[in-house]
């Protein structure tokens, strides 16, 4: 179990031991975790040590590692993305990708070393952006990650291939093609994700690739309306691909919700464009620490809970956000202002919704 800090730790430490036992025993699905954002700090430090044996860490890399170790403080969401070049400097070889993936899988899926019987989650859909470096092509990157994921049973782990908003049309095409080919070859690729700096990229040209992925039987999740700078056109382009799940959706307008979510009231119109209920991937610590929401009280999770709309509780990036699945669930159960003050029954219902939103439905087949 990762060491946690910040809002998740505050919520967890406010709970009585019985509540913690209850939360630990709940089967949880982690459906929104970025590989390179979820590497345990211990592994980052080991990789840094190894790296420094053959070439010196640049001052920028060394400084970011120190920030990750001591606790990153962000002024706004756009301060978050510059952390990744340092992490990528340490995970540029196939060996380092294998080590990192193994450590991430263990941290989510192996019973914790602190004596707790339950792993962080029962089921993990790990996502990652296939990266070409001077040591490997994108296909090799994905093969290394899948080799590690497939060490676990299909009931426990699967891969979502991310495309970054900054990618060129050719790059998106390649990532989606690789994902489809690997799925068709029996590898455990279950979906496509769109991620990256919300300020970057035009989503319109992405749509034909995303629709192709859906047509090939892959699930689709998209980071959407994560910042106030995301336009309606940006969200409309992503929603036009009929995603199965939405990451964050923090600033999605009421008009778009009414048009695209079958369970949200549609004032003044009888037409529903899609009549679907894409599950919202909620990452409470991530949103609080990136300051896209001011407080738990103001968090959009309340809107979705009130409308009985499907949600799943996720960690996003446990490395910079210093959280865990348990920590995020603690924020549901803890009393305000540390948590939402939900009942145990409601928390159990939320956990079940998460399991139901998995792209691979091993628990249902
Ligand atoms: P990777 O895909 O395994 O390399 O994980 C890190 C990448 O995930 C980052 O470079 C970002 O593009 C993406 N990412 C992580 N967290 C977020 C988020 O909250 N919003 C958008 N993209 C994110
Ligand atoms: Zn994310």
Coordinates of C-alpha atoms and ligand atoms in Angstrom, one line a residue:
X1 CA 0.0 0.0 0.0
X2 CA 1.5 3.4 -1.0
X3 CA 2.2 5.9 1.7
X4 CA -0.4 8.6 1.4
X5 CA -0.6 12.3 2.3
X6 CA -2.8 15.2 1.7
X7 CA -6.6 15.1 1.6
X8 CA -6.8 11.3 1.2
X9 CA -4.6 10.8 4.3
X10 CA -6.6 13.3 6.3
X11 CA -9.9 11.5 5.5
X12 CA -8.5 8.1 6.2
X13 CA -7.0 9.1 9.5
X14 CA -10.4 10.5 10.6
X15 CA -12.1 7.1 10.2
X16 CA -12.6 4.6 13.0
X17 CA -10.8 1.2 12.6
X18 CA -14.1 -0.5 11.8
X19 CA -14.7 1.8 8.9
X20 CA -11.2 1.2 7.6
X21 CA -11.8 -2.6 7.7
X22 CA -15.1 -2.1 5.9
X23 CA -13.4 0.0 3.1
X24 CA -10.5 -2.5 2.8
X25 CA -12.9 -5.4 2.3
X26 CA -14.9 -3.7 -0.5
X27 CA -14.0 -5.1 -3.9
X28 CA -12.9 -1.9 -5.8
X29 CA -12.2 -1.4 -9.5
X30 CA -9.4 1.0 -10.3
X31 CA -10.2 2.2 -13.9
X32 CA -8.3 5.4 -14.2
X33 CA -4.6 5.0 -13.3
X34 CA -1.8 6.3 -15.5
X35 CA 1.2 3.9 -15.5
X36 CA 4.0 6.6 -15.4
X37 CA 2.0 8.6 -12.8
X38 CA 1.5 5.6 -10.5
X39 CA 5.1 4.4 -10.1
X40 CA 5.9 4.0 -6.4
X41 CA 8.4 6.6 -5.2
X42 CA 10.7 3.8 -4.0
X43 CA 10.9 2.5 -7.6
X44 CA 11.5 6.0 -8.9
X45 CA 14.4 6.4 -6.5
X46 CA 15.9 3.0 -7.5
X47 CA 15.6 3.9 -11.2
X48 CA 17.3 7.2 -10.5
X49 CA 20.1 5.6 -8.7
X50 CA 20.6 3.1 -11.5
X51 CA 20.4 5.8 -14.1
X52 CA 23.1 7.9 -12.3
X53 CA 25.5 4.9 -12.6
X54 CA 25.8 5.4 -16.4
X55 CA 24.9 9.0 -16.9
X56 CA 24.4 12.0 -14.6
X57 CA 20.8 13.1 -13.9
X58 CA 20.2 16.5 -15.4
X59 CA 19.4 19.2 -12.8
X60 CA 15.8 19.3 -14.0
X61 CA 15.3 15.6 -13.5
X62 CA 17.0 15.6 -10.1
X63 CA 14.8 18.5 -9.0
X64 CA 11.6 16.8 -10.1
X65 CA 12.5 13.6 -8.3
X66 CA 13.2 15.6 -5.2
X67 CA 9.8 17.3 -5.5
X68 CA 8.1 13.9 -6.0
X69 CA 9.9 12.6 -2.9
X70 CA 9.0 15.5 -0.7
X71 CA 5.5 16.2 -2.0
X72 CA 4.5 18.1 -5.1
X73 CA 2.6 21.3 -4.6
X74 CA 0.7 22.5 -7.7
X75 CA -0.7 26.0 -8.2
X76 CA -2.9 24.9 -11.1
X77 CA -3.4 21.8 -13.3
X78 CA -1.0 23.1 -16.0
X79 CA 1.9 22.8 -13.5
X80 CA 1.3 19.1 -13.4
X81 CA 2.3 18.0 -16.9
X82 CA 5.9 19.3 -16.7
X83 CA 6.6 16.6 -14.0
X84 CA 6.5 13.8 -16.7
X85 CA 9.7 14.5 -18.7
X86 CA 11.7 13.6 -15.6
X87 CA 9.8 10.4 -15.0
X88 CA 10.1 9.5 -18.7
X89 CA 13.9 10.1 -18.4
X90 CA 14.0 7.2 -15.9
X91 CA 11.6 4.9 -17.9
X92 CA 13.1 5.1 -21.4
X93 CA 14.4 1.6 -21.7
X94 CA 12.3 -1.7 -22.0
X95 CA 13.9 -2.9 -18.8
X96 CA 12.9 0.3 -16.9
X97 CA 9.4 0.1 -18.3
X98 CA 9.1 -3.6 -17.2
X99 CA 10.4 -2.7 -13.7
X100 CA 8.0 0.2 -13.4
X101 CA 5.0 -1.7 -14.7
X102 CA 5.7 -4.6 -12.3
X103 CA 5.9 -2.2 -9.4
X104 CA 2.7 -0.4 -10.3
X105 CA 0.8 -3.7 -10.7
X106 CA 2.2 -5.0 -7.3
X107 CA 1.2 -1.8 -5.6
X108 CA -2.4 -2.1 -6.8
X109 CA -2.9 -5.8 -6.9
X110 CA -0.7 -7.5 -4.3
X111 CA -1.8 -7.7 -0.7
X112 CA 0.0 -4.9 1.1
X113 CA 3.2 -5.5 3.0
X114 CA 1.7 -3.8 6.1
X115 CA -0.2 -7.0 6.9
X116 CA -3.5 -6.0 5.3
X117 CA -5.1 -8.9 3.6
X118 CA -6.7 -7.1 0.8
X119 CA -5.0 -5.5 -2.2
X120 CA -5.7 -1.9 -3.0
X121 CA -8.2 -3.0 -5.7
X122 CA -9.8 -6.2 -7.0
X123 CA -9.5 -5.2 -10.6
X124 CA -7.2 -2.7 -12.4
X125 CA -7.4 -1.2 -15.9
X126 CA -4.0 0.4 -16.2
X127 CA -3.5 3.0 -18.9
X128 CA -0.4 4.1 -20.6
X129 CA 0.7 6.1 -23.7
X130 CA 2.9 4.0 -26.0
X131 CA 6.2 5.8 -26.1
X132 CA 8.9 5.5 -28.7
X133 CA 12.4 6.3 -27.4
X134 CA 15.9 5.7 -28.7
X135 CA 15.8 2.3 -27.0
X136 CA 12.4 1.0 -28.2
X137 CA 9.5 1.5 -30.7
X138 CA 5.9 1.9 -29.5
X139 CA 5.1 -1.7 -30.2
X140 CA 7.9 -2.9 -28.0
X141 CA 6.8 -0.5 -25.2
X142 CA 3.3 -2.0 -25.3
X143 CA 4.5 -5.6 -25.5
X144 CA 6.7 -5.0 -22.4
X145 CA 3.7 -3.5 -20.5
X146 CA 1.3 -6.3 -21.6
X147 CA 3.8 -9.0 -20.7
X148 CA 3.7 -7.7 -17.1
X149 CA -0.1 -7.2 -17.0
X150 CA -0.7 -10.7 -18.3
X151 CA 1.2 -12.2 -15.4
X152 CA -2.1 -11.5 -13.6
X153 CA -5.4 -13.2 -14.4
X154 CA -7.8 -11.5 -16.7
X155 CA -10.1 -11.0 -13.7
X156 CA -7.5 -8.7 -12.2
X157 CA -5.7 -6.6 -14.8
X158 CA -6.0 -5.2 -18.3
X159 CA -4.5 -2.4 -20.4
X160 CA -6.0 0.8 -21.9
X161 CA -3.8 2.4 -24.6
X162 CA -3.7 6.2 -24.1
X163 CA -3.3 8.7 -26.9
X164 CA -1.9 12.1 -25.9
X165 CA -3.7 15.3 -27.0
X166 CA -0.5 16.6 -28.4
X167 CA 0.0 13.7 -30.8
X168 CA 0.0 14.1 -34.6
X169 CA -2.6 12.4 -36.7
X170 CA 0.0 9.8 -37.7
X171 CA 0.9 9.1 -34.1
X172 CA -2.7 8.6 -33.0
X173 CA -3.3 6.4 -36.0
X174 CA -0.3 4.2 -35.0
X175 CA -1.3 3.9 -31.4
X176 CA -4.9 2.9 -32.3
X177 CA -3.7 0.5 -34.9
X178 CA -1.3 -1.2 -32.5
X179 CA -4.1 -1.4 -29.9
X180 CA -6.5 -3.1 -32.3
X181 CA -3.8 -5.4 -33.7
X182 CA -2.7 -6.5 -30.3
X183 CA -6.3 -7.0 -29.1
X184 CA -7.0 -9.1 -32.3
X185 CA -3.9 -11.1 -31.5
X186 CA -5.3 -12.1 -28.1
X187 CA -3.3 -9.6 -26.0
X188 CA -5.2 -8.0 -23.1
X189 CA -5.9 -4.5 -24.5
X190 CA -9.4 -3.5 -23.6
X191 CA -9.7 0.2 -24.4
X192 CA -8.4 3.5 -25.7
X193 CA -8.0 6.7 -23.6
X194 CA -7.4 10.3 -24.6
X195 CA -5.2 12.1 -22.1
X196 CA -2.6 14.9 -21.8
X197 CA -2.5 18.6 -21.2
X198 CA -6.1 19.9 -21.7
X199 CA -4.7 23.1 -23.3
X200 CA -3.1 21.2 -26.2
X201 CA -4.4 19.6 -29.3
X202 CA -7.5 19.7 -31.6
X203 CA -9.8 16.8 -30.9
X204 CA -11.7 16.9 -34.2
X205 CA -9.0 14.9 -36.2
X206 CA -8.9 12.4 -33.4
X207 CA -12.5 11.3 -33.8
X208 CA -12.1 9.1 -36.8
X209 CA -9.4 7.1 -35.0
X210 CA -11.4 6.9 -31.8
X211 CA -14.5 5.7 -33.7
X212 CA -12.4 3.1 -35.4
X213 CA -11.2 1.8 -32.0
X214 CA -14.8 1.5 -30.8
X215 CA -15.8 -0.2 -34.0
X216 CA -13.0 -2.8 -33.4
X217 CA -14.6 -3.6 -30.0
X218 CA -12.3 -1.5 -27.7
X219 CA -13.8 0.5 -24.9
X220 CA -13.4 4.3 -25.1
X221 CA -12.7 6.7 -22.3
X222 CA -11.7 10.3 -22.7
X223 CA -10.4 13.0 -20.4
X224 CA -13.0 15.7 -21.0
X225 CA -13.6 19.2 -19.8
X226 CA -10.8 18.9 -17.3
X227 CA -10.1 22.6 -17.3
X228 CA -12.1 25.8 -17.8
X229 CA -10.1 26.3 -21.0
X230 CA -11.7 23.3 -22.7
X231 CA -14.2 24.6 -25.2
X232 CA -17.7 23.2 -26.0
X233 CA -16.3 22.2 -29.5
X234 CA -13.6 20.2 -27.8
X235 CA -16.1 18.3 -25.6
X236 CA -18.5 17.8 -28.5
X237 CA -15.8 16.3 -30.7
X238 CA -15.0 13.8 -27.9
X239 CA -18.6 13.0 -27.1
X240 CA -19.4 12.5 -30.8
X241 CA -17.3 9.3 -30.5
X242 CA -19.8 7.9 -28.0
X243 CA -17.2 7.2 -25.2
X244 CA -18.1 4.6 -22.6
X245 CA -16.5 6.5 -19.8
X246 CA -15.4 10.1 -19.2
X247 CA -12.3 11.1 -17.2
X248 CA -13.1 14.0 -14.8
X249 CA -15.8 15.9 -16.8
X250 CA -15.3 18.6 -14.3
X251 CA -16.5 21.5 -16.4
X252 CA -18.9 19.7 -18.7
X253 CA -21.8 22.1 -19.3
X254 CA -25.3 21.3 -18.2
X255 CA -26.4 21.5 -21.8
X256 CA -24.0 18.8 -22.9
X257 CA -24.9 16.6 -20.0
X258 CA -28.6 17.0 -20.8
X259 CA -27.9 16.2 -24.5
X260 CA -25.7 13.2 -24.0
X261 CA -26.7 11.6 -20.7
X262 CA -30.0 9.7 -20.8
X263 CA -30.5 10.0 -17.0
X264 CA -30.0 13.7 -16.8
X265 CA -33.2 15.9 -17.2
X266 CA -33.4 17.7 -20.5
X267 CA -35.2 21.0 -20.1
X268 CA -37.2 22.0 -23.1
X269 CA -36.3 19.2 -25.5
X270 CA -37.4 15.7 -26.1
X271 CA -34.5 14.8 -28.2
X272 CA -31.7 12.8 -26.7
X273 CA -28.7 12.6 -29.0
X274 CA -27.1 9.5 -27.5
X275 CA -29.3 8.2 -24.7
X276 CA -26.4 6.7 -22.9
X277 CA -24.9 7.0 -19.5
X278 CA -21.1 7.1 -19.8
X279 CA -19.6 6.4 -16.4
X280 CA -17.7 9.3 -14.9
X281 CA -14.2 8.5 -13.6
X282 CA -13.9 10.6 -10.4
X283 CA -10.5 11.4 -9.1
X284 CA -11.0 13.4 -5.9
X285 CA -7.4 14.0 -4.7
X286 CA -6.3 14.7 -8.3
X287 CA -8.9 17.4 -8.7
X288 CA -8.3 19.0 -5.3
X289 CA -4.5 19.0 -5.7
X290 CA -4.7 20.3 -9.2
X291 CA -7.1 22.9 -7.9
X292 CA -9.7 22.3 -10.6
X293 CA -12.3 22.0 -7.8
X294 CA -12.2 24.3 -4.7
X295 CA -13.4 21.7 -2.1
X296 CA -15.1 18.4 -1.7
X297 CA -18.3 20.2 -1.1
X298 CA -18.0 21.9 -4.5
X299 CA -17.0 18.7 -6.3
X300 CA -19.0 17.5 -9.3
X301 CA -19.3 14.1 -7.7
X302 CA -22.3 15.4 -5.8
X303 CA -24.2 16.2 -9.0
X304 CA -23.6 12.7 -10.3
X305 CA -24.5 11.0 -7.0
X306 CA -27.7 13.1 -6.8
X307 CA -28.7 12.1 -10.3
X308 CA -27.8 8.4 -9.7
X309 CA -25.4 8.6 -12.7
X310 CA -22.7 5.9 -12.9
X311 CA -19.4 6.8 -11.4
X312 CA -16.1 5.1 -10.5
X313 CA -13.7 6.3 -7.9
X314 CA -10.1 6.4 -9.1
X315 CA -6.6 7.6 -8.1
X316 CA -5.3 9.0 -11.5
X317 CA -1.7 9.4 -10.5
X318 CA -0.7 8.0 -7.1
X319 CA 2.9 9.2 -7.4
X320 CA 2.4 13.0 -7.4
X321 CA -1.0 12.9 -5.6
X322 CA 0.2 10.5 -2.9
X323 CA -3.0 8.7 -2.6
X324 CA -4.4 5.1 -2.9
X325 CA -7.7 3.5 -3.7
X326 CA -8.4 3.2 0.1
X327 CA -7.6 6.9 0.5
X328 CA -10.0 7.9 -2.2
X329 CA -12.8 5.7 -0.8
X330 CA -12.0 7.2 2.7
X331 CA -13.0 10.6 1.2
X332 CA -16.5 9.2 0.4
X333 CA -17.1 7.9 3.9
X334 CA -15.4 10.5 6.1
X335 CA -17.5 13.3 7.6
X336 CA -17.4 16.7 6.0
X337 CA -15.2 18.7 5.5
X338 CA -12.7 15.8 5.1
X339 CA -15.1 13.6 3.2
X340 CA -18.6 13.5 1.7
X341 CA -20.1 11.7 4.6
X342 CA -21.8 9.0 2.6
X343 CA -23.3 6.0 4.4
X344 CA -21.6 2.6 4.2
X345 CA -24.4 1.3 1.9
X346 CA -23.9 4.2 -0.5
X347 CA -20.1 3.6 -0.5
X348 CA -20.7 -0.1 -1.3
X349 CA -23.1 0.9 -4.1
X350 CA -20.4 3.3 -5.6
X351 CA -17.9 0.5 -5.4
X352 CA -20.3 -1.9 -7.3
X353 CA -20.9 0.8 -10.0
X354 CA -17.1 0.9 -10.5
X355 CA -16.9 -2.8 -11.0
X356 CA -19.8 -2.6 -13.5
X357 CA -18.0 0.1 -15.5
X358 CA -15.0 -2.1 -16.4
X359 CA -14.3 -2.5 -20.1
X360 CA -13.5 -6.2 -19.6
X361 CA -16.3 -7.7 -17.6
X362 CA -14.6 -10.7 -16.2
X363 CA -16.7 -10.4 -13.0
X364 CA -19.9 -10.7 -15.0
X365 CA -19.2 -13.3 -17.7
Ligands
LIG1 P1 1.7 7.4 -19.1 O1 0.7 7.5 -20.2 O2 1.9 6.0 -18.6 O3 3.1 7.9 -19.7 O4 1.3 8.3 -17.9 C1 1.6 9.7 -17.8 C2 0.8 10.5 -18.8 O5 -0.6 10.4 -18.5 C3 1.1 12.0 -18.8 O6 2.1 12.3 -19.6 C4 -0.2 12.7 -19.2 O7 -0.3 12.8 -20.6 C5 -1.2 11.7 -18.8 N1 -2.0 12.1 -17.6 C6 -1.7 11.8 -16.3 N2 -2.6 12.4 -15.5 C7 -3.4 13.1 -16.3 C8 -4.6 13.9 -16.0 O8 -5.0 14.1 -14.9 N3 -5.1 14.5 -17.1 C9 -4.6 14.4 -18.4 N4 -3.6 13.6 -18.6 C10 -3.0 12.9 -17.6
LIG2 ZN1 -6.0 11.1 -15.8

